[in-house]
Structure formats: structure tokens, C-alpha cells
mmCIF file of C-alpha atoms and ligand atoms in Angstrom:
data_model
loop_
_atom_site.group_PDB
_atom_site.id
_atom_site.type_symbol
_atom_site.label_atom_id
_atom_site.label_comp_id
_atom_site.label_asym_id
_atom_site.label_seq_id
_atom_site.Cartn_x
_atom_site.Cartn_y
_atom_site.Cartn_z
ATOM 1 C CA MET A 1088 -15.234 -124.471 -69.072
ATOM 2 C CA PRO A 1089 -12.244 -122.803 -67.284
ATOM 3 C CA SER A 1090 -10.139 -125.680 -65.814
ATOM 4 C CA ARG A 1091 -11.333 -127.027 -62.878
ATOM 5 C CA PRO A 1092 -9.516 -129.479 -60.469
ATOM 6 C CA TYR A 1093 -9.523 -133.456 -60.765
ATOM 7 C CA LEU A 1094 -7.776 -136.131 -59.243
ATOM 8 C CA THR A 1095 -5.765 -138.320 -61.208
ATOM 9 C CA ILE A 1096 -6.002 -142.355 -60.382
ATOM 10 C CA ASP A 1097 -3.495 -144.536 -61.139
ATOM 11 C CA LEU A 1098 -5.221 -148.237 -60.882
ATOM 12 C CA GLU A 1099 -1.467 -149.907 -61.645
ATOM 13 C CA THR A 1100 -0.481 -148.384 -58.298
ATOM 14 C CA VAL A 1101 -3.600 -149.553 -56.397
ATOM 15 C CA ARG A 1102 -2.652 -152.931 -57.409
ATOM 16 C CA LYS A 1103 0.535 -153.181 -56.576
ATOM 17 C CA ASN A 1104 -0.267 -151.663 -52.870
ATOM 18 C CA VAL A 1105 -3.007 -154.582 -52.874
ATOM 19 C CA LEU A 1106 0.343 -156.811 -53.748
ATOM 20 C CA GLY A 1107 2.547 -154.978 -51.007
ATOM 21 C CA LEU A 1108 0.014 -155.323 -48.086
ATOM 22 C CA ARG A 1109 -0.020 -158.997 -49.610
ATOM 23 C CA ALA A 1110 3.943 -159.669 -49.299
ATOM 24 C CA ALA A 1111 3.134 -158.295 -46.274
ATOM 25 C CA LEU A 1112 0.832 -159.797 -44.543
ATOM 26 C CA PRO A 1113 0.139 -163.154 -46.781
ATOM 27 C CA THR A 1114 -2.444 -164.928 -44.508
ATOM 28 C CA ALA A 1115 -4.504 -161.596 -43.826
ATOM 29 C CA GLU A 1116 -7.354 -161.036 -45.938
ATOM 30 C CA ILE A 1117 -7.753 -157.669 -47.439
ATOM 31 C CA ARG A 1118 -10.885 -156.065 -46.402
ATOM 32 C CA TYR A 1119 -11.327 -152.734 -48.413
ATOM 33 C CA ALA A 1120 -12.166 -149.668 -46.604
ATOM 34 C CA VAL A 1121 -14.639 -148.154 -49.208
ATOM 35 C CA LYS A 1122 -15.217 -144.602 -48.154
ATOM 36 C CA ALA A 1123 -11.496 -143.752 -48.419
ATOM 37 C CA ASN A 1124 -12.354 -143.922 -52.880
ATOM 38 C CA PRO A 1125 -15.231 -145.556 -53.453
ATOM 39 C CA ALA A 1126 -14.697 -145.076 -57.105
ATOM 40 C CA GLU A 1127 -16.418 -147.606 -59.786
ATOM 41 C CA PRO A 1128 -13.034 -149.031 -61.230
ATOM 42 C CA ILE A 1129 -11.072 -149.263 -58.017
ATOM 43 C CA LEU A 1130 -13.954 -151.145 -56.464
ATOM 44 C CA ARG A 1131 -14.123 -153.828 -59.873
ATOM 45 C CA LEU A 1132 -9.725 -153.951 -59.870
ATOM 46 C CA LEU A 1133 -10.347 -154.420 -55.768
ATOM 47 C CA VAL A 1134 -13.114 -157.394 -56.090
ATOM 48 C CA ASN A 1135 -10.559 -158.875 -59.240
ATOM 49 C CA LEU A 1136 -7.849 -159.048 -56.974
ATOM 50 C CA GLY A 1137 -9.810 -160.638 -54.445
ATOM 51 C CA CYS A 1138 -10.806 -158.511 -51.477
ATOM 52 C CA THR A 1139 -13.314 -158.285 -50.355
ATOM 53 C CA PHE A 1140 -15.338 -154.580 -48.615
ATOM 54 C CA ASP A 1141 -16.151 -152.675 -45.503
ATOM 55 C CA VAL A 1142 -18.906 -150.740 -46.206
ATOM 56 C CA ALA A 1143 -20.030 -147.984 -43.891
ATOM 57 C CA SER A 1144 -23.651 -147.083 -45.038
ATOM 58 C CA VAL A 1145 -26.299 -148.539 -47.406
ATOM 59 C CA GLY A 1146 -24.953 -145.761 -50.044
ATOM 60 C CA GLU A 1147 -21.521 -148.020 -49.848
ATOM 61 C CA VAL A 1148 -23.385 -151.063 -50.421
ATOM 62 C CA ASP A 1149 -24.830 -149.665 -52.754
ATOM 63 C CA LEU A 1150 -22.223 -148.042 -54.858
ATOM 64 C CA CYS A 1151 -20.360 -151.654 -54.295
ATOM 65 C CA ALA A 1152 -23.441 -153.605 -55.422
ATOM 66 C CA ALA A 1153 -23.073 -151.382 -58.823
ATOM 67 C CA ALA A 1154 -19.527 -152.590 -58.894
ATOM 68 C CA GLY A 1155 -21.010 -156.042 -59.673
ATOM 69 C CA ILE A 1156 -19.795 -156.636 -55.681
ATOM 70 C CA ASP A 1157 -21.982 -159.425 -54.326
ATOM 71 C CA GLY A 1158 -22.958 -158.845 -50.442
ATOM 72 C CA ALA A 1159 -21.497 -161.646 -49.413
ATOM 73 C CA LEU A 1160 -18.165 -159.887 -49.732
ATOM 74 C CA MET A 1161 -19.475 -157.246 -47.789
ATOM 75 C CA THR A 1162 -19.233 -156.226 -44.286
ATOM 76 C CA PHE A 1163 -21.588 -153.640 -42.525
ATOM 77 C CA GLY A 1164 -18.131 -152.070 -40.159
ATOM 78 C CA ASN A 1165 -19.917 -148.574 -38.874
ATOM 79 C CA PRO A 1166 -21.718 -150.368 -36.049
ATOM 80 C CA LEU A 1167 -23.666 -146.922 -36.344
ATOM 81 C CA ARG A 1168 -26.419 -148.165 -38.139
ATOM 82 C CA LYS A 1169 -30.264 -147.406 -37.837
ATOM 83 C CA PRO A 1170 -32.225 -150.998 -37.556
ATOM 84 C CA ALA A 1171 -33.559 -150.308 -41.777
ATOM 85 C CA GLU A 1172 -30.276 -149.677 -42.654
ATOM 86 C CA THR A 1173 -29.424 -153.430 -41.017
ATOM 87 C CA ALA A 1174 -32.073 -154.533 -43.165
ATOM 88 C CA TYR A 1175 -31.953 -152.630 -46.395
ATOM 89 C CA ALA A 1176 -28.282 -154.200 -46.233
ATOM 90 C CA PHE A 1177 -29.043 -157.955 -45.323
ATOM 91 C CA ALA A 1178 -31.532 -157.679 -48.025
ATOM 92 C CA ARG A 1179 -28.479 -157.024 -50.438
ATOM 93 C CA GLY A 1180 -26.664 -159.914 -49.044
ATOM 94 C CA VAL A 1181 -24.676 -158.886 -46.406
ATOM 95 C CA ARG A 1182 -24.492 -161.677 -43.640
ATOM 96 C CA ARG A 1183 -21.210 -160.016 -41.572
ATOM 97 C CA PHE A 1184 -22.069 -156.802 -39.121
ATOM 98 C CA THR A 1185 -19.750 -155.394 -36.495
ATOM 99 C CA PHE A 1186 -21.355 -154.410 -33.197
ATOM 100 C CA ASP A 1187 -19.689 -152.181 -30.185
ATOM 101 C CA THR A 1188 -23.051 -152.544 -27.534
ATOM 102 C CA ALA A 1189 -25.721 -154.411 -26.678
ATOM 103 C CA ALA A 1190 -28.530 -152.606 -28.564
ATOM 104 C CA GLY A 1191 -26.908 -153.022 -31.884
ATOM 105 C CA LEU A 1192 -26.657 -157.019 -31.204
ATOM 106 C CA GLN A 1193 -30.100 -157.022 -31.021
ATOM 107 C CA ALA A 1194 -30.986 -155.135 -33.521
ATOM 108 C CA ILE A 1195 -28.409 -157.086 -35.814
ATOM 109 C CA ALA A 1196 -30.673 -160.562 -34.524
ATOM 110 C CA GLU A 1197 -33.725 -158.594 -35.707
ATOM 111 C CA ASN A 1198 -32.412 -157.462 -38.616
ATOM 112 C CA ALA A 1199 -29.914 -159.264 -40.103
ATOM 113 C CA PRO A 1200 -31.198 -163.044 -38.420
ATOM 114 C CA GLY A 1201 -27.960 -165.488 -38.979
ATOM 115 C CA SER A 1202 -25.568 -163.491 -39.546
ATOM 116 C CA GLY A 1203 -22.152 -162.986 -38.649
ATOM 117 C CA VAL A 1204 -20.780 -160.600 -36.048
ATOM 118 C CA GLU A 1205 -17.662 -158.801 -34.899
ATOM 119 C CA CYS A 1206 -17.352 -156.650 -31.678
ATOM 120 C CA ARG A 1207 -15.133 -153.260 -31.648
ATOM 121 C CA ILE A 1208 -13.366 -153.041 -28.912
ATOM 122 C CA ALA A 1209 -11.599 -150.148 -27.856
ATOM 123 C CA PRO A 1210 -8.507 -150.306 -26.193
ATOM 124 C CA ALA A 1211 -6.159 -147.105 -25.301
ATOM 125 C CA PHE A 1212 -4.145 -147.170 -28.334
ATOM 126 C CA PRO A 1213 -1.368 -144.507 -29.238
ATOM 127 C CA SER A 1214 -3.161 -141.362 -31.061
ATOM 128 C CA SER A 1215 -2.772 -141.265 -34.629
ATOM 129 C CA VAL A 1216 -2.563 -138.304 -36.823
ATOM 130 C CA THR A 1217 -6.332 -138.551 -37.570
ATOM 131 C CA PRO A 1218 -8.097 -140.674 -34.442
ATOM 132 C CA PHE A 1219 -11.294 -141.987 -33.479
ATOM 133 C CA GLY A 1220 -11.106 -140.882 -29.581
ATOM 134 C CA HIS A 1221 -13.715 -142.484 -28.070
ATOM 135 C CA LYS A 1222 -16.633 -142.832 -30.962
ATOM 136 C CA PHE A 1223 -16.181 -146.363 -31.397
ATOM 137 C CA GLY A 1224 -15.722 -149.702 -29.740
ATOM 138 C CA CYS A 1225 -16.799 -151.223 -26.138
ATOM 139 C CA ALA A 1226 -14.238 -152.448 -23.335
ATOM 140 C CA PRO A 1227 -12.902 -155.229 -23.499
ATOM 141 C CA GLU A 1228 -14.640 -156.939 -20.529
ATOM 142 C CA ASP A 1229 -17.870 -156.107 -22.452
ATOM 143 C CA ALA A 1230 -16.696 -157.819 -25.719
ATOM 144 C CA ILE A 1231 -16.931 -160.995 -23.464
ATOM 145 C CA GLU A 1232 -20.224 -160.327 -22.482
ATOM 146 C CA LEU A 1233 -21.842 -159.537 -25.245
ATOM 147 C CA LEU A 1234 -19.644 -162.565 -27.357
ATOM 148 C CA THR A 1235 -21.538 -164.359 -25.633
ATOM 149 C CA GLN A 1236 -24.875 -163.782 -26.015
ATOM 150 C CA ALA A 1237 -24.346 -163.805 -29.903
ATOM 151 C CA PRO A 1238 -25.337 -166.953 -29.993
ATOM 152 C CA ARG A 1239 -28.596 -167.039 -27.506
ATOM 153 C CA LEU A 1240 -29.494 -164.506 -30.402
ATOM 154 C CA GLU A 1241 -28.796 -167.005 -33.230
ATOM 155 C CA LEU A 1242 -26.314 -164.894 -34.480
ATOM 156 C CA HIS A 1243 -22.448 -166.028 -35.102
ATOM 157 C CA ALA A 1244 -19.806 -164.500 -33.067
ATOM 158 C CA ASP A 1245 -17.317 -164.616 -35.653
ATOM 159 C CA GLY A 1246 -14.605 -162.342 -33.661
ATOM 160 C CA VAL A 1247 -13.355 -159.108 -32.128
ATOM 161 C CA ALA A 1248 -12.677 -155.600 -34.703
ATOM 162 C CA PHE A 1249 -10.446 -152.810 -33.626
ATOM 163 C CA HIS A 1250 -8.888 -150.016 -35.774
ATOM 164 C CA VAL A 1251 -5.455 -148.317 -34.150
ATOM 165 C CA GLY A 1252 -7.003 -144.826 -35.654
ATOM 166 C CA SER A 1253 -6.084 -143.741 -39.559
ATOM 167 C CA GLN A 1254 -2.843 -142.549 -40.423
ATOM 168 C CA GLN A 1255 -1.230 -144.705 -37.234
ATOM 169 C CA LEU A 1256 2.478 -143.719 -37.331
ATOM 170 C CA ASP A 1257 3.667 -146.418 -34.176
ATOM 171 C CA PRO A 1258 3.833 -149.539 -35.670
ATOM 172 C CA LYS A 1259 3.719 -151.108 -31.897
ATOM 173 C CA ALA A 1260 0.152 -149.633 -31.675
ATOM 174 C CA TRP A 1261 -1.242 -152.852 -33.223
ATOM 175 C CA GLU A 1262 0.193 -155.341 -30.135
ATOM 176 C CA ILE A 1263 -2.271 -153.201 -28.011
ATOM 177 C CA GLY A 1264 -4.854 -154.533 -29.590
ATOM 178 C CA ILE A 1265 -4.003 -157.979 -30.078
ATOM 179 C CA ARG A 1266 -3.075 -158.246 -26.464
ATOM 180 C CA CYS A 1267 -7.046 -157.425 -25.868
ATOM 181 C CA ALA A 1268 -8.421 -159.384 -28.469
ATOM 182 C CA ARG A 1269 -6.047 -162.554 -27.220
ATOM 183 C CA ASP A 1270 -7.858 -162.058 -23.765
ATOM 184 C CA ILE A 1271 -11.149 -162.451 -25.396
ATOM 185 C CA PHE A 1272 -10.756 -165.375 -27.790
ATOM 186 C CA GLU A 1273 -9.309 -167.500 -24.224
ATOM 187 C CA ALA A 1274 -12.690 -166.383 -22.634
ATOM 188 C CA VAL A 1275 -14.826 -167.190 -25.439
ATOM 189 C CA PRO A 1276 -14.844 -170.302 -27.473
ATOM 190 C CA GLY A 1277 -15.337 -170.562 -31.283
ATOM 191 C CA LEU A 1278 -14.228 -167.376 -32.258
ATOM 192 C CA THR A 1279 -12.671 -167.573 -35.717
ATOM 193 C CA THR A 1280 -11.908 -163.632 -36.689
ATOM 194 C CA LEU A 1281 -9.674 -161.132 -35.492
ATOM 195 C CA ASN A 1282 -10.043 -157.792 -37.420
ATOM 196 C CA LEU A 1283 -6.657 -155.258 -37.516
ATOM 197 C CA GLY A 1284 -8.756 -152.763 -39.134
ATOM 198 C CA GLY A 1285 -7.387 -150.431 -41.044
ATOM 199 C CA GLY A 1286 -4.668 -147.721 -40.191
ATOM 200 C CA ILE A 1287 -1.318 -148.163 -42.559
ATOM 201 C CA PRO A 1288 0.433 -145.006 -42.954
ATOM 202 C CA VAL A 1289 0.975 -143.074 -46.377
ATOM 203 C CA SER A 1290 4.159 -140.852 -46.678
ATOM 204 C CA TYR A 1291 2.947 -137.361 -47.384
ATOM 205 C CA ASP A 1292 5.836 -134.830 -46.950
ATOM 206 C CA ALA A 1293 7.627 -136.905 -44.545
ATOM 207 C CA ARG A 1294 8.336 -140.637 -43.987
ATOM 208 C CA VAL A 1295 6.642 -142.762 -42.112
ATOM 209 C CA PRO A 1296 6.846 -146.878 -40.983
ATOM 210 C CA GLY A 1297 6.588 -148.680 -44.314
ATOM 211 C CA VAL A 1298 4.148 -151.434 -44.762
ATOM 212 C CA GLY A 1299 6.289 -154.510 -44.527
ATOM 213 C CA VAL A 1300 7.360 -152.469 -41.107
ATOM 214 C CA VAL A 1301 3.494 -152.504 -40.196
ATOM 215 C CA GLY A 1302 3.558 -156.310 -40.981
ATOM 216 C CA ASP A 1303 6.345 -157.187 -39.174
ATOM 217 C CA ALA A 1304 4.912 -155.706 -36.156
ATOM 218 C CA ILE A 1305 1.409 -157.573 -36.491
ATOM 219 C CA ALA A 1306 3.176 -160.783 -37.000
ATOM 220 C CA ASP A 1307 5.075 -160.404 -33.929
ATOM 221 C CA ALA A 1308 2.379 -159.400 -31.684
ATOM 222 C CA LEU A 1309 0.482 -162.216 -33.042
ATOM 223 C CA GLY A 1310 3.475 -164.886 -33.145
ATOM 224 C CA GLN A 1311 3.359 -163.557 -29.064
ATOM 225 C CA HIS A 1312 -0.437 -163.554 -28.426
ATOM 226 C CA PHE A 1313 -1.928 -166.648 -30.720
ATOM 227 C CA PRO A 1314 -0.413 -169.756 -30.177
ATOM 228 C CA ALA A 1315 -3.113 -171.046 -32.838
ATOM 229 C CA LEU A 1316 -3.561 -168.154 -35.635
ATOM 230 C CA PRO A 1317 -7.217 -167.043 -36.446
ATOM 231 C CA HIS A 1318 -8.523 -166.036 -39.732
ATOM 232 C CA ILE A 1319 -6.616 -161.847 -39.861
ATOM 233 C CA VAL A 1320 -8.399 -159.516 -41.531
ATOM 234 C CA ILE A 1321 -6.849 -155.886 -42.160
ATOM 235 C CA GLU A 1322 -9.199 -152.934 -43.443
ATOM 236 C CA PRO A 1323 -6.954 -150.751 -45.012
ATOM 237 C CA GLY A 1324 -8.276 -147.909 -47.103
ATOM 238 C CA ARG A 1325 -5.354 -144.978 -46.741
ATOM 239 C CA ALA A 1326 -3.207 -147.904 -47.873
ATOM 240 C CA VAL A 1327 -4.443 -148.999 -51.041
ATOM 241 C CA VAL A 1328 -5.528 -145.996 -52.779
ATOM 242 C CA GLY A 1329 -3.782 -143.018 -50.816
ATOM 243 C CA SER A 1330 -0.160 -143.223 -53.188
ATOM 244 C CA ALA A 1331 -2.166 -143.663 -56.090
ATOM 245 C CA GLY A 1332 -4.080 -140.603 -56.398
ATOM 246 C CA THR A 1333 -2.392 -136.959 -57.728
ATOM 247 C CA LEU A 1334 -4.493 -133.643 -57.476
ATOM 248 C CA SER A 1335 -4.671 -131.425 -59.841
ATOM 249 C CA CYS A 1336 -5.273 -127.929 -59.027
ATOM 250 C CA GLU A 1337 -4.480 -123.915 -59.997
ATOM 251 C CA VAL A 1338 -2.745 -120.980 -58.176
ATOM 252 C CA VAL A 1339 -6.492 -118.941 -58.463
ATOM 253 C CA SER A 1340 -4.733 -115.838 -57.037
ATOM 254 C CA VAL A 1341 -1.705 -114.685 -54.956
ATOM 255 C CA ARG A 1342 -1.770 -111.640 -52.674
ATOM 256 C CA THR A 1343 -0.213 -110.273 -49.830
ATOM 257 C CA GLY A 1344 -3.044 -110.181 -47.141
ATOM 258 C CA THR A 1345 -4.205 -107.418 -44.144
ATOM 259 C CA ASP A 1346 -1.820 -109.461 -41.717
ATOM 260 C CA GLY A 1347 1.154 -108.970 -43.631
ATOM 261 C CA SER A 1348 1.439 -112.694 -44.815
ATOM 262 C CA ARG A 1349 1.682 -114.157 -48.410
ATOM 263 C CA TRP A 1350 -1.511 -115.761 -49.713
ATOM 264 C CA VAL A 1351 -1.665 -118.307 -51.936
ATOM 265 C CA TYR A 1352 -5.469 -119.278 -53.017
ATOM 266 C CA LEU A 1353 -6.130 -122.382 -54.904
ATOM 267 C CA ASP A 1354 -8.905 -123.684 -56.782
ATOM 268 C CA ILE A 1355 -9.371 -126.893 -53.944
ATOM 269 C CA GLY A 1356 -10.018 -126.502 -50.445
ATOM 270 C CA ARG A 1357 -11.592 -128.297 -47.361
ATOM 271 C CA TYR A 1358 -14.382 -128.538 -48.914
ATOM 272 C CA GLY A 1359 -13.635 -129.484 -52.206
ATOM 273 C CA GLY A 1360 -11.875 -133.260 -51.350
ATOM 274 C CA LEU A 1361 -8.973 -131.518 -48.899
ATOM 275 C CA ALA A 1362 -10.909 -131.855 -45.896
ATOM 276 C CA GLU A 1363 -8.140 -134.385 -44.023
ATOM 277 C CA THR A 1364 -6.132 -130.678 -43.736
ATOM 278 C CA GLU A 1365 -8.640 -130.199 -41.315
ATOM 279 C CA ASN A 1366 -6.162 -129.108 -37.986
ATOM 280 C CA GLU A 1367 -3.233 -129.364 -40.525
ATOM 281 C CA TYR A 1368 -3.052 -133.502 -39.585
ATOM 282 C CA ILE A 1369 -2.639 -134.594 -43.266
ATOM 283 C CA ARG A 1370 0.167 -132.068 -44.547
ATOM 284 C CA TYR A 1371 0.161 -133.146 -48.646
ATOM 285 C CA ARG A 1372 2.836 -132.082 -50.681
ATOM 286 C CA LEU A 1373 2.691 -129.623 -53.130
ATOM 287 C CA ARG A 1374 4.323 -129.695 -56.463
ATOM 288 C CA THR A 1375 4.664 -126.705 -58.625
ATOM 289 C CA LYS A 1376 6.732 -126.071 -62.030
ATOM 290 C CA ARG A 1377 8.759 -123.952 -59.728
ATOM 291 C CA ASP A 1378 10.199 -125.953 -57.102
ATOM 292 C CA GLY A 1379 13.795 -124.833 -57.142
ATOM 293 C CA ASP A 1380 13.362 -120.981 -56.878
ATOM 294 C CA PRO A 1381 13.962 -119.632 -53.847
ATOM 295 C CA VAL A 1382 10.818 -120.330 -51.187
ATOM 296 C CA ASP A 1383 9.034 -118.855 -48.405
ATOM 297 C CA ASP A 1384 6.192 -119.357 -46.597
ATOM 298 C CA ALA A 1385 2.941 -118.701 -47.576
ATOM 299 C CA VAL A 1386 -0.968 -119.092 -46.076
ATOM 300 C CA VAL A 1387 -2.549 -121.727 -48.304
ATOM 301 C CA ALA A 1388 -6.573 -121.223 -48.600
ATOM 302 C CA GLY A 1389 -9.178 -122.510 -50.515
ATOM 303 C CA PRO A 1390 -11.683 -120.755 -53.117
ATOM 304 C CA THR A 1391 -14.645 -121.041 -51.491
ATOM 305 C CA CYS A 1392 -16.112 -117.714 -49.397
ATOM 306 C CA ASP A 1393 -15.786 -119.807 -45.976
ATOM 307 C CA GLY A 1394 -13.082 -118.230 -43.437
ATOM 308 C CA ASP A 1395 -12.225 -121.937 -42.204
ATOM 309 C CA ASP A 1396 -11.075 -122.514 -45.865
ATOM 310 C CA VAL A 1397 -7.809 -122.526 -44.751
ATOM 311 C CA LEU A 1398 -5.426 -125.511 -46.007
ATOM 312 C CA TYR A 1399 -2.392 -124.267 -44.248
ATOM 313 C CA ARG A 1400 -1.102 -121.580 -42.085
ATOM 314 C CA ARG A 1401 2.558 -121.730 -43.017
ATOM 315 C CA TYR A 1402 3.683 -123.448 -46.123
ATOM 316 C CA PRO A 1403 7.057 -122.608 -48.152
ATOM 317 C CA LEU A 1404 6.368 -122.144 -51.289
ATOM 318 C CA PRO A 1405 8.116 -120.940 -54.925
ATOM 319 C CA VAL A 1406 8.451 -117.049 -53.891
ATOM 320 C CA THR A 1407 7.531 -116.510 -58.302
ATOM 321 C CA LEU A 1408 4.373 -118.745 -57.496
ATOM 322 C CA ARG A 1409 1.590 -116.633 -59.525
ATOM 323 C CA ALA A 1410 -1.802 -116.930 -60.334
ATOM 324 C CA GLY A 1411 -2.884 -119.339 -63.493
ATOM 325 C CA ASP A 1412 0.113 -121.911 -62.320
ATOM 326 C CA LEU A 1413 -0.656 -125.636 -62.328
ATOM 327 C CA VAL A 1414 -0.417 -127.356 -58.866
ATOM 328 C CA GLU A 1415 0.680 -130.679 -57.995
ATOM 329 C CA ILE A 1416 -0.792 -132.932 -54.455
ATOM 330 C CA ASP A 1417 1.105 -135.738 -54.131
ATOM 331 C CA SER A 1418 -0.907 -139.417 -52.643
ATOM 332 C CA ALA A 1419 -4.175 -137.785 -52.648
ATOM 333 C CA GLY A 1420 -6.189 -140.670 -54.027
ATOM 334 C CA ALA A 1421 -7.488 -141.298 -50.509
ATOM 335 C CA TYR A 1422 -10.344 -139.630 -47.999
ATOM 336 C CA THR A 1423 -10.373 -136.571 -51.282
ATOM 337 C CA THR A 1424 -13.639 -137.304 -53.720
ATOM 338 C CA SER A 1425 -15.202 -139.472 -51.107
ATOM 339 C CA TYR A 1426 -15.657 -136.139 -49.449
ATOM 340 C CA SER A 1427 -15.514 -133.381 -51.947
ATOM 341 C CA SER A 1428 -18.761 -131.209 -51.568
ATOM 342 C CA SER A 1429 -20.456 -128.310 -54.201
ATOM 343 C CA PHE A 1430 -20.065 -126.187 -51.378
ATOM 344 C CA ASN A 1431 -20.556 -122.597 -52.655
ATOM 345 C CA GLY A 1432 -21.363 -123.704 -56.123
ATOM 346 C CA PHE A 1433 -17.928 -125.190 -57.097
ATOM 347 C CA ALA A 1434 -18.195 -129.105 -58.898
ATOM 348 C CA CYS A 1435 -17.058 -132.090 -56.687
ATOM 349 C CA LEU A 1436 -14.121 -133.163 -57.623
ATOM 350 C CA THR A 1437 -13.599 -135.375 -60.607
ATOM 351 C CA THR A 1438 -11.688 -138.224 -61.110
ATOM 352 C CA GLU A 1439 -9.101 -140.058 -64.164
ATOM 353 C CA PHE A 1440 -8.686 -143.299 -64.515
ATOM 354 C CA VAL A 1441 -5.128 -144.708 -65.936
ATOM 355 C CA GLU A 1442 -5.646 -148.293 -66.243
ATOM 356 C CA VAL A 1443 -3.427 -151.312 -65.400
ATOM 357 C CA THR A 1444 -0.447 -151.153 -67.819
ATOM 358 C CA ASP A 1445 -0.980 -155.323 -68.544
ATOM 359 C CA ALA A 1446 -4.032 -157.320 -69.225
ATOM 360 C CA VAL A 1447 -3.461 -159.193 -65.912
ATOM 361 C CA THR A 1448 -5.845 -157.485 -63.183
ATOM 362 C CA THR A 1449 -5.673 -160.867 -60.867
ATOM 363 C CA GLY A 1450 -2.369 -161.110 -58.554
HETATM 364 C C1 PLP B 2563 -11.839 -145.842 -42.230
HETATM 365 C C2 PLP B 2563 -11.449 -147.370 -41.421
HETATM 366 C C3 PLP B 2563 -11.115 -147.864 -42.247
HETATM 367 C C4 PLP B 2563 -9.739 -147.199 -42.963
HETATM 368 O O1 PLP B 2563 -8.915 -146.826 -42.478
HETATM 369 P P1 PLP B 2563 -7.550 -146.423 -42.832
HETATM 370 O O2 PLP B 2563 -6.956 -145.827 -41.634
HETATM 371 O O3 PLP B 2563 -7.706 -145.653 -44.299
HETATM 372 O O4 PLP B 2563 -7.189 -147.273 -43.360
HETATM 373 C C5 PLP B 2563 -11.174 -149.389 -41.733
HETATM 374 N N1 PLP B 2563 -11.904 -150.312 -40.323
HETATM 375 C C6 PLP B 2563 -12.946 -149.155 -40.283
HETATM 376 C C7 PLP B 2563 -14.183 -149.921 -39.461
HETATM 377 C C8 PLP B 2563 -12.937 -147.527 -40.667
HETATM 378 O O5 PLP B 2563 -13.688 -146.554 -40.425
#
């Protein structure tokens, strides 16, 4: 068999990332966003570490269930759901759902009676690296109205959720959501939960605010706006698994294109797992055994027959790089295997796991 790209996940790093999040926000429930990497060894480690799970589809409900995770530990956090999907999750024990419209709230009442609900709001956050735009969330005024309605539908109004956008580089973003949520908590008696979403960034090719900096910004904002602290939830995905993954791939070809540029083709691209290179949003760090040799800009592209399968227009790589060279991509544990497709017949990205170094998996 020809070699093909694979991801190595170091479970010890996953564990350390969870402990780091817990140290930064000691009172927060850590509700892992499963879409970042739904591999079973990761889910099993996280449940042992006391995490809960944010699922976005019936497929993710099933993946968690297959990893032995009880429905009571799952929250269906994607407000885009068919009634039958809500019912499916409810039948598997899921009892917490988010919503952002009156119709969505009604559908939870009908298909998941008696459940707890979080209302997703969409204040104007500073743009993140991969922003949600206007896709999710309602205006804070509407959240007041909807959460007030919930008990009449025999749902439990748990609280408010927001997401500052993935790979959020501005720690002040969370304060905007916390301030908005405070007004809703003041207007709706009985709310208990404030879900601060994901967005904690990972270092790719540049340094980013660390989890401690983000944690301090969140703690300051909570202290300022919430004299009595609600139950705090964070929903990290990237920050749990990103730095734990190293992707090993290979140079397929190096040539001068008809544009005069040097083109470097890898055996993985946009469709094999590097989807987040779209618009060059995520700039991964590529390492080769020729690092240290003189470098020059190259166009970096994937192996498929699609013209859009180009990762970077200008990326400095050793001029000595040639076909067959191994390339390692750092911090590739999040949003890679979960995006990987078999487009053009290239195999989906597979994963090798490095087990935790000691027998202790609880923290
Ligand atoms: C994707 C997602 C997350 C995780 O976001 P990260 O930026 O990976 O931390 C958390 N919550 C919700 C609702 C999401 O959609």
C-alpha cells in the first residue's frame, strides 16, 4: 500500500489541555464540542476527566453513546434541528437543548417535553478567525421573551448561550456576551446557566492569547456583571484537541507552474482534512526535515483534481523540498478528521493514538 497521511493524537496533551482549561476557569463545566474531533478514545478520556458534551447532530449523539456516554451528559447545542432529530436525541436521554427562535422552542416542547433549554444570543462580537456571522442566535430582547415563554411550554429555562466565534483572538469578546446575558438574567427570574461557548484559540503559526489570558478576561467580566455567579459552562473544541494532533503527510510533487510560481503538492489538501485552510483562515505550521535550508515562497496545494484544492498562495518552504519528503503539520487535532472526505477516492484521514503516559486518566 502506498503511504497516506495520518493524524497522531497525543491523549496526554488532550488531558493537559483539559486540566489547563480547568485551572483557568475552575468553576466552569467543560462541555466538549464533539465536532472538533469525535474520535472514541478522545470522548472516553474526556468523560473520565468529568467533561460533558455538546452535540450538534443525531450522528454525534450516536458517537457519544457508542463511547459509553450517557444522554444526560449531552447538550444538543445546534439550534438547527428537525423535529425528528430532537425526538431521536430525547429518546436517547438528551435533556438539554439550545434554541434561537420561537418555532425552535415549540419544537423542543413537542419532541423533548420537560427538557432544559438554553437560548443562544447573537450580540455583535469582534470578528474571529472563523466567524459565525449572522447564522445563529437571536437578539437579546427576543431571548427575554422566549425564555419567559419556556415554562408555559413546560420546559425549564436554564439560561443563555453564546459563541464568540471560533479561534477568537480578542479576549474582550467574551465580555460583550456576558454583559448581554446579564440583562437577560435580570429580566427573567430563575435562570441558572451561562454558556460562554467555544472560541478559545490555538497557536498555529503565530502566538495567540493563552487560556490563562482568556480565563482572566472571562473572570473579570463575570465579576463585573454577575454579583452572584451563575453555573458557568464553556464549550471548547479547538482548545481541547487542536494542539494534541500532528498530521504526517508527504510531498507528491514540486514543479514550476505556468504562472511561474513554485508549486508544492501534498498528499492531503482541503478535502482530506485541511478544510480550515479555506480563505487561508487557519495557517498551519508545516515542518520538514529540510528546515534550516534556504526558503522561498511556494503555492501549497492538495492532491485532488479540484482547482480550489489550494491551501496557501504564498508559504515559505525550503527550496530543497522534493517529492517523497515527509511534512508534519502541527496543531492539527481539531477540525481535520471530522472534515475529511473521500473526495476523488483519496482515503479519509485516519488517526493513531498515543495513550496517556500514566494509568491516571482522571484529573
Ligand atoms: C463549534 C462550536 C463550539 C466549539 O468551538 P471552538 O471554537 O472549537 O472552541 C462550541 N459551541 C458551539 C455551539 C459550537 O458550534
